[in-house]
Amino acid sequence: MAKAPVLTPQADDFPRWYQDLINKAELADNGPVRGTMVIRPYGYGLWERMQQEMDARIKRAGAQNAYFPMFIPQSYLTREAEHVEGFAPELAVVTHGGGKDLEEPVVVRPTSETIINEYFSKWVQSYRDLPLLINQWANVVRWELRPRVFLRTTEFLWQEGHTAHATYEDARAYASMIHTDVYGDFMVNVLGIDVVLGRKTARERFAGAINTLTLEGMMGDGKALQMGTSHELGQNFAKAFGTQYLSGEGHQEHVWQTSWGTSTRMVGGLIMSHGDDNGLRVPPRLASVQAVVLAIKGDDAVVAKVREIGAALEAAGVRVVVDDRTDVPFGRRAVDWELKGVPVRIEVGPRDLEAGTAMLARRIPGGKEPVAVDALAQLVPSVLEEDQALLLRQSRERREARTVDVTSVDEAVEAAATGWGRISWADLGPEGEAKLAEQGVSVRCLVAADGSVPEADDQPGNIAIVARAY
């Protein structure tokens, strides 16, 4: 009788596979309030590594971390009409606190443009105060009607950057730099996801922005996931909150602003981009555990050897865990680490000890082979880099193979059943975009004919990338 698979096969039911993997790999649980989640230690370890990599890039971009309150006076949101209209259906509003009705309701932050602008208007007095570059790592709440762990939850974790500049050109350049040098670099070179960088249409633009730049990844089932966005806010919030500066010529001017964010949604993107029927596959540059050294049996010499190997790998710069829990069956431990997607497993038993070898199992390409113990410290770092490159290549090949050129709305809908469609924006336009939306398909972004990010919505030759999305 065939043994039942640990996970529902992707081909049978991709959403069920996703949920199975989150549970079996111990990434997260559903929270007690609908739409919330409890992130378990291994899942949070992935998020911590994302934070570390992103935070370093954000700081290199000149931004400093700060923190703003999660409670925002409701009146703040009403100052920018388009912003409040865009977020109204998702707001959680507190009307009662401390045993009595509040004089003014407060909103649990869905994003912080409004409260941060309240303080920018105090902190910015002169052109010498600009640019003002702030980032915060925080939680936000958006009341989600169709929650899915990591992808769409009522409360989620993220970073949100907010900046103020003296000129439109400076703000535009900074939003673009975050889009490419921070987000694009991280997603391609650390997450190993071959994202498409593009420009949102007016329909998909962030509420209150004059331009939204996006990074779209193709998941294993061909759907799109918005992995991050960078917005040009123009002077909309500056005028609503009176954020002005005294120019070098002695004139009062409104600042130009940006905001940008990525969230725990990236964990969901990681799962759906790289996972397979055996579990998660974590890119080595991201992995909180890059290698695990397993003792097959509780032999004292074996346990001593796995600890020795672990120390050697750690000295070589590998993030390593030694698993010497020999009271737990080896097969169960091996499956658990495979589910968690640790890039390299090194297995040592009495026979390996006699031969002076260890079994090296590579999670990303699959397969295993005996390797001399003395060679591991030099070999494993190079193996990790090979497998990092393989994940990115597989991500790119999937996207290219499942993206087709189309010329009509009907063809675009058909393409979105299995992947993405590319159609001339001049031919599709807002009218065609609205027709796609009626069938659950959206324009994920606009790209220029050469694949770069367009300077404007109506730039000649723009191509619309259309897909179903999470």
PDB file of C-alpha atoms in Angstrom, residues 102-291:
ATOM      1  CA  LEU A 102     -13.560  58.153  23.550  1.00  0.00           C
ATOM      2  CA  GLU A 103     -14.028  61.820  22.706  1.00  0.00           C
ATOM      3  CA  GLU A 104     -12.621  61.093  19.240  1.00  0.00           C
ATOM      4  CA  PRO A 105     -12.447  57.609  17.716  1.00  0.00           C
ATOM      5  CA  VAL A 106      -8.950  56.357  16.937  1.00  0.00           C
ATOM      6  CA  VAL A 107      -7.921  54.177  14.020  1.00  0.00           C
ATOM      7  CA  VAL A 108      -5.532  51.256  14.405  1.00  0.00           C
ATOM      8  CA  ARG A 109      -2.929  52.171  11.777  1.00  0.00           C
ATOM      9  CA  PRO A 110      -3.479  50.677   8.330  1.00  0.00           C
ATOM     10  CA  THR A 111      -0.398  52.681   7.219  1.00  0.00           C
ATOM     11  CA  SER A 112       1.218  55.764   8.719  1.00  0.00           C
ATOM     12  CA  GLU A 113       1.302  58.537   6.095  1.00  0.00           C
ATOM     13  CA  THR A 114      -1.097  60.671   8.114  1.00  0.00           C
ATOM     14  CA  ILE A 115       0.454  60.469  11.573  1.00  0.00           C
ATOM     15  CA  ILE A 116       3.998  60.737  10.216  1.00  0.00           C
ATOM     16  CA  ASN A 117       3.052  63.856   8.265  1.00  0.00           C
ATOM     17  CA  GLU A 118       1.707  65.403  11.460  1.00  0.00           C
ATOM     18  CA  TYR A 119       5.236  65.155  12.849  1.00  0.00           C
ATOM     19  CA  PHE A 120       7.058  65.957   9.633  1.00  0.00           C
ATOM     20  CA  SER A 121       5.193  69.281   9.655  1.00  0.00           C
ATOM     21  CA  LYS A 122       6.772  69.975  13.085  1.00  0.00           C
ATOM     22  CA  TRP A 123      10.263  68.727  12.274  1.00  0.00           C
ATOM     23  CA  VAL A 124      10.718  70.360   8.861  1.00  0.00           C
ATOM     24  CA  GLN A 125      11.313  74.102   8.992  1.00  0.00           C
ATOM     25  CA  SER A 126      14.018  74.833   6.436  1.00  0.00           C
ATOM     26  CA  TYR A 127      15.571  73.347   3.304  1.00  0.00           C
ATOM     27  CA  ARG A 128      18.440  72.393   5.639  1.00  0.00           C
ATOM     28  CA  ASP A 129      16.122  69.797   7.262  1.00  0.00           C
ATOM     29  CA  LEU A 130      15.676  68.001   3.945  1.00  0.00           C
ATOM     30  CA  PRO A 131      15.697  65.318   2.832  1.00  0.00           C
ATOM     31  CA  LEU A 132      14.069  63.727   5.873  1.00  0.00           C
ATOM     32  CA  LEU A 133      14.314  59.951   5.518  1.00  0.00           C
ATOM     33  CA  ILE A 134      12.458  57.790   8.057  1.00  0.00           C
ATOM     34  CA  ASN A 135      11.625  54.073   8.232  1.00  0.00           C
ATOM     35  CA  GLN A 136       9.766  52.081  10.838  1.00  0.00           C
ATOM     36  CA  TRP A 137       9.330  48.369  11.513  1.00  0.00           C
ATOM     37  CA  ALA A 138       5.843  47.895  12.880  1.00  0.00           C
ATOM     38  CA  ASN A 139       2.543  46.062  12.758  1.00  0.00           C
ATOM     39  CA  VAL A 140      -0.510  47.343  10.894  1.00  0.00           C
ATOM     40  CA  VAL A 141      -4.164  46.354  10.790  1.00  0.00           C
ATOM     41  CA  ARG A 142      -6.365  46.134   7.707  1.00  0.00           C
ATOM     42  CA  TRP A 143      -9.651  44.343   8.263  1.00  0.00           C
ATOM     43  CA  GLU A 144      -9.347  41.482   5.805  1.00  0.00           C
ATOM     44  CA  LEU A 145     -12.453  39.801   4.384  1.00  0.00           C
ATOM     45  CA  ARG A 146     -10.674  36.795   2.826  1.00  0.00           C
ATOM     46  CA  PRO A 147      -7.663  36.089   5.058  1.00  0.00           C
ATOM     47  CA  ARG A 148      -4.830  33.724   4.175  1.00  0.00           C
ATOM     48  CA  VAL A 149      -1.808  33.260   6.438  1.00  0.00           C
ATOM     49  CA  PHE A 150       1.133  35.507   5.458  1.00  0.00           C
ATOM     50  CA  LEU A 151      -0.598  36.664   2.244  1.00  0.00           C
ATOM     51  CA  ARG A 152      -3.591  38.570   3.570  1.00  0.00           C
ATOM     52  CA  THR A 153      -4.056  38.884   7.314  1.00  0.00           C
ATOM     53  CA  THR A 154      -5.921  41.406   9.429  1.00  0.00           C
ATOM     54  CA  GLU A 155      -2.713  42.200  11.310  1.00  0.00           C
ATOM     55  CA  PHE A 156       0.685  41.861   9.685  1.00  0.00           C
ATOM     56  CA  LEU A 157       4.276  42.976  10.193  1.00  0.00           C
ATOM     57  CA  TRP A 158       6.093  45.274   7.824  1.00  0.00           C
ATOM     58  CA  GLN A 159       8.474  48.124   7.278  1.00  0.00           C
ATOM     59  CA  GLU A 160       7.171  51.432   6.012  1.00  0.00           C
ATOM     60  CA  GLY A 161       9.452  54.177   4.816  1.00  0.00           C
ATOM     61  CA  HIS A 162       8.396  57.826   4.644  1.00  0.00           C
ATOM     62  CA  THR A 163      10.482  60.646   3.216  1.00  0.00           C
ATOM     63  CA  ALA A 164      10.233  64.384   2.561  1.00  0.00           C
ATOM     64  CA  HIS A 165      12.246  66.179  -0.149  1.00  0.00           C
ATOM     65  CA  ALA A 166      12.738  69.697  -1.414  1.00  0.00           C
ATOM     66  CA  THR A 167      11.892  68.907  -5.026  1.00  0.00           C
ATOM     67  CA  TYR A 168       9.740  66.614  -7.128  1.00  0.00           C
ATOM     68  CA  GLU A 169      12.849  65.318  -8.892  1.00  0.00           C
ATOM     69  CA  ASP A 170      14.547  64.323  -5.617  1.00  0.00           C
ATOM     70  CA  ALA A 171      11.447  62.517  -4.352  1.00  0.00           C
ATOM     71  CA  ARG A 172      10.948  60.720  -7.648  1.00  0.00           C
ATOM     72  CA  ALA A 173      14.590  59.605  -7.738  1.00  0.00           C
ATOM     73  CA  TYR A 174      14.436  58.353  -4.158  1.00  0.00           C
ATOM     74  CA  ALA A 175      11.255  56.313  -4.735  1.00  0.00           C
ATOM     75  CA  SER A 176      12.922  54.767  -7.781  1.00  0.00           C
ATOM     76  CA  MET A 177      16.110  54.004  -5.856  1.00  0.00           C
ATOM     77  CA  ILE A 178      14.158  52.199  -3.110  1.00  0.00           C
ATOM     78  CA  HIS A 179      12.291  50.266  -5.809  1.00  0.00           C
ATOM     79  CA  THR A 180      15.456  49.023  -7.500  1.00  0.00           C
ATOM     80  CA  ASP A 181      18.427  49.196  -5.120  1.00  0.00           C
ATOM     81  CA  VAL A 182      16.616  48.171  -1.926  1.00  0.00           C
ATOM     82  CA  TYR A 183      13.615  46.050  -2.901  1.00  0.00           C
ATOM     83  CA  GLY A 184      14.719  44.734  -6.267  1.00  0.00           C
ATOM     84  CA  ASP A 185      18.215  43.859  -5.070  1.00  0.00           C
ATOM     85  CA  PHE A 186      16.880  42.059  -1.989  1.00  0.00           C
ATOM     86  CA  MET A 187      14.179  40.077  -3.789  1.00  0.00           C
ATOM     87  CA  VAL A 188      16.385  38.962  -6.661  1.00  0.00           C
ATOM     88  CA  ASN A 189      19.672  38.402  -4.854  1.00  0.00           C
ATOM     89  CA  VAL A 190      18.471  37.178  -1.456  1.00  0.00           C
ATOM     90  CA  LEU A 191      14.948  35.793  -1.928  1.00  0.00           C
ATOM     91  CA  GLY A 192      15.942  34.343  -5.301  1.00  0.00           C
ATOM     92  CA  ILE A 193      12.664  35.480  -6.887  1.00  0.00           C
ATOM     93  CA  ASP A 194      12.886  36.924 -10.396  1.00  0.00           C
ATOM     94  CA  VAL A 195      10.459  39.783  -9.801  1.00  0.00           C
ATOM     95  CA  VAL A 196       9.227  42.124 -12.525  1.00  0.00           C
ATOM     96  CA  LEU A 197       9.727  45.804 -11.684  1.00  0.00           C
ATOM     97  CA  GLY A 198       7.018  48.028 -13.101  1.00  0.00           C
ATOM     98  CA  ARG A 199       4.589  50.893 -12.686  1.00  0.00           C
ATOM     99  CA  LYS A 200       1.031  50.539 -11.401  1.00  0.00           C
ATOM    100  CA  THR A 201      -1.881  51.835 -13.461  1.00  0.00           C
ATOM    101  CA  ALA A 202      -4.045  54.627 -12.069  1.00  0.00           C
ATOM    102  CA  ARG A 203      -6.639  52.000 -11.081  1.00  0.00           C
ATOM    103  CA  GLU A 204      -4.106  50.047  -8.995  1.00  0.00           C
ATOM    104  CA  ARG A 205      -2.214  53.035  -7.572  1.00  0.00           C
ATOM    105  CA  PHE A 206      -1.870  53.552  -3.810  1.00  0.00           C
ATOM    106  CA  ALA A 207      -4.599  55.791  -2.403  1.00  0.00           C
ATOM    107  CA  GLY A 208      -3.194  59.323  -2.259  1.00  0.00           C
ATOM    108  CA  ALA A 209      -0.150  58.698  -4.462  1.00  0.00           C
ATOM    109  CA  ILE A 210       0.686  60.196  -7.848  1.00  0.00           C
ATOM    110  CA  ASN A 211       2.693  57.127  -8.872  1.00  0.00           C
ATOM    111  CA  THR A 212       3.203  53.624  -7.503  1.00  0.00           C
ATOM    112  CA  LEU A 213       6.138  51.398  -8.413  1.00  0.00           C
ATOM    113  CA  THR A 214       5.715  47.680  -7.800  1.00  0.00           C
ATOM    114  CA  LEU A 215       7.597  44.384  -7.761  1.00  0.00           C
ATOM    115  CA  GLU A 216       5.553  41.412  -8.975  1.00  0.00           C
ATOM    116  CA  GLY A 217       6.555  37.791  -8.500  1.00  0.00           C
ATOM    117  CA  MET A 218       5.100  34.729 -10.232  1.00  0.00           C
ATOM    118  CA  MET A 219       4.120  32.000  -7.795  1.00  0.00           C
ATOM    119  CA  GLY A 220       4.312  28.263  -8.402  1.00  0.00           C
ATOM    120  CA  ASP A 221       0.717  28.134  -9.664  1.00  0.00           C
ATOM    121  CA  GLY A 222       1.249  30.969 -12.162  1.00  0.00           C
ATOM    122  CA  LYS A 223      -0.548  33.658 -10.136  1.00  0.00           C
ATOM    123  CA  ALA A 224       1.079  36.981  -9.305  1.00  0.00           C
ATOM    124  CA  LEU A 225       1.991  38.324  -5.896  1.00  0.00           C
ATOM    125  CA  GLN A 226       2.736  41.990  -5.242  1.00  0.00           C
ATOM    126  CA  MET A 227       5.949  41.706  -3.218  1.00  0.00           C
ATOM    127  CA  GLY A 228       6.494  45.383  -2.406  1.00  0.00           C
ATOM    128  CA  THR A 229       5.673  48.929  -3.524  1.00  0.00           C
ATOM    129  CA  SER A 230       7.299  52.356  -3.583  1.00  0.00           C
ATOM    130  CA  HIS A 231       5.077  55.421  -3.941  1.00  0.00           C
ATOM    131  CA  GLU A 232       5.546  58.990  -5.082  1.00  0.00           C
ATOM    132  CA  LEU A 233       3.099  60.975  -2.960  1.00  0.00           C
ATOM    133  CA  GLY A 234       3.667  64.294  -4.680  1.00  0.00           C
ATOM    134  CA  GLN A 235       2.502  67.121  -2.393  1.00  0.00           C
ATOM    135  CA  ASN A 236      -0.895  65.628  -1.532  1.00  0.00           C
ATOM    136  CA  PHE A 237      -0.134  64.877   2.127  1.00  0.00           C
ATOM    137  CA  ALA A 238       2.157  67.893   2.495  1.00  0.00           C
ATOM    138  CA  LYS A 239      -0.711  70.208   1.579  1.00  0.00           C
ATOM    139  CA  ALA A 240      -3.190  68.339   3.788  1.00  0.00           C
ATOM    140  CA  PHE A 241      -0.886  68.569   6.816  1.00  0.00           C
ATOM    141  CA  GLY A 242       0.888  71.840   6.082  1.00  0.00           C
ATOM    142  CA  THR A 243       4.329  70.261   5.743  1.00  0.00           C
ATOM    143  CA  GLN A 244       6.375  73.196   4.433  1.00  0.00           C
ATOM    144  CA  TYR A 245       9.949  74.426   4.423  1.00  0.00           C
ATOM    145  CA  LEU A 246      11.679  77.740   3.927  1.00  0.00           C
ATOM    146  CA  SER A 247      13.626  77.557   0.665  1.00  0.00           C
ATOM    147  CA  GLY A 248      17.102  78.984   0.104  1.00  0.00           C
ATOM    148  CA  GLU A 249      15.422  81.879  -1.693  1.00  0.00           C
ATOM    149  CA  GLY A 250      13.266  82.630   1.363  1.00  0.00           C
ATOM    150  CA  HIS A 251       9.958  81.174   0.084  1.00  0.00           C
ATOM    151  CA  GLN A 252       7.628  78.795   1.924  1.00  0.00           C
ATOM    152  CA  GLU A 253       7.311  75.599  -0.140  1.00  0.00           C
ATOM    153  CA  HIS A 254       5.468  72.325   0.378  1.00  0.00           C
ATOM    154  CA  VAL A 255       7.707  69.268   0.536  1.00  0.00           C
ATOM    155  CA  TRP A 256       7.550  66.408  -1.962  1.00  0.00           C
ATOM    156  CA  GLN A 257       7.162  62.959  -0.450  1.00  0.00           C
ATOM    157  CA  THR A 258       7.521  59.212  -0.860  1.00  0.00           C
ATOM    158  CA  SER A 259       6.379  56.170   1.061  1.00  0.00           C
ATOM    159  CA  TRP A 260       7.316  52.521   0.531  1.00  0.00           C
ATOM    160  CA  GLY A 261       6.738  49.171   2.187  1.00  0.00           C
ATOM    161  CA  THR A 262       7.253  45.422   2.281  1.00  0.00           C
ATOM    162  CA  SER A 263       5.674  42.976   4.705  1.00  0.00           C
ATOM    163  CA  THR A 264       5.372  39.423   6.011  1.00  0.00           C
ATOM    164  CA  ARG A 265       3.605  38.767   2.704  1.00  0.00           C
ATOM    165  CA  MET A 266       7.146  38.099   1.452  1.00  0.00           C
ATOM    166  CA  VAL A 267       7.181  34.934   3.576  1.00  0.00           C
ATOM    167  CA  GLY A 268       4.127  33.732   1.656  1.00  0.00           C
ATOM    168  CA  GLY A 269       5.866  34.644  -1.596  1.00  0.00           C
ATOM    169  CA  LEU A 270       8.921  32.666  -0.539  1.00  0.00           C
ATOM    170  CA  ILE A 271       6.782  29.586   0.150  1.00  0.00           C
ATOM    171  CA  MET A 272       4.825  29.749  -3.099  1.00  0.00           C
ATOM    172  CA  SER A 273       7.818  30.629  -5.293  1.00  0.00           C
ATOM    173  CA  HIS A 274      10.235  27.956  -4.143  1.00  0.00           C
ATOM    174  CA  GLY A 275       8.261  25.284  -2.297  1.00  0.00           C
ATOM    175  CA  ASP A 276       7.687  21.831  -3.780  1.00  0.00           C
ATOM    176  CA  ASP A 277       5.788  18.678  -2.841  1.00  0.00           C
ATOM    177  CA  ASN A 278       8.422  17.862  -0.209  1.00  0.00           C
ATOM    178  CA  GLY A 279       8.131  21.221   1.549  1.00  0.00           C
ATOM    179  CA  LEU A 280       9.827  24.574   1.639  1.00  0.00           C
ATOM    180  CA  ARG A 281      13.083  25.381  -0.171  1.00  0.00           C
ATOM    181  CA  VAL A 282      14.795  28.320   1.504  1.00  0.00           C
ATOM    182  CA  PRO A 283      17.325  30.404  -0.458  1.00  0.00           C
ATOM    183  CA  PRO A 284      20.705  29.930   1.262  1.00  0.00           C
ATOM    184  CA  ARG A 285      21.425  33.670   1.547  1.00  0.00           C
ATOM    185  CA  LEU A 286      18.149  34.090   3.435  1.00  0.00           C
ATOM    186  CA  ALA A 287      18.104  30.895   5.498  1.00  0.00           C
ATOM    187  CA  SER A 288      18.351  31.306   9.255  1.00  0.00           C
ATOM    188  CA  VAL A 289      19.623  27.692   9.195  1.00  0.00           C
ATOM    189  CA  GLN A 290      21.774  27.060   6.117  1.00  0.00           C
ATOM    190  CA  ALA A 291      22.949  23.598   7.162  1.00  0.00           C
TER     191      ALA A 291
END
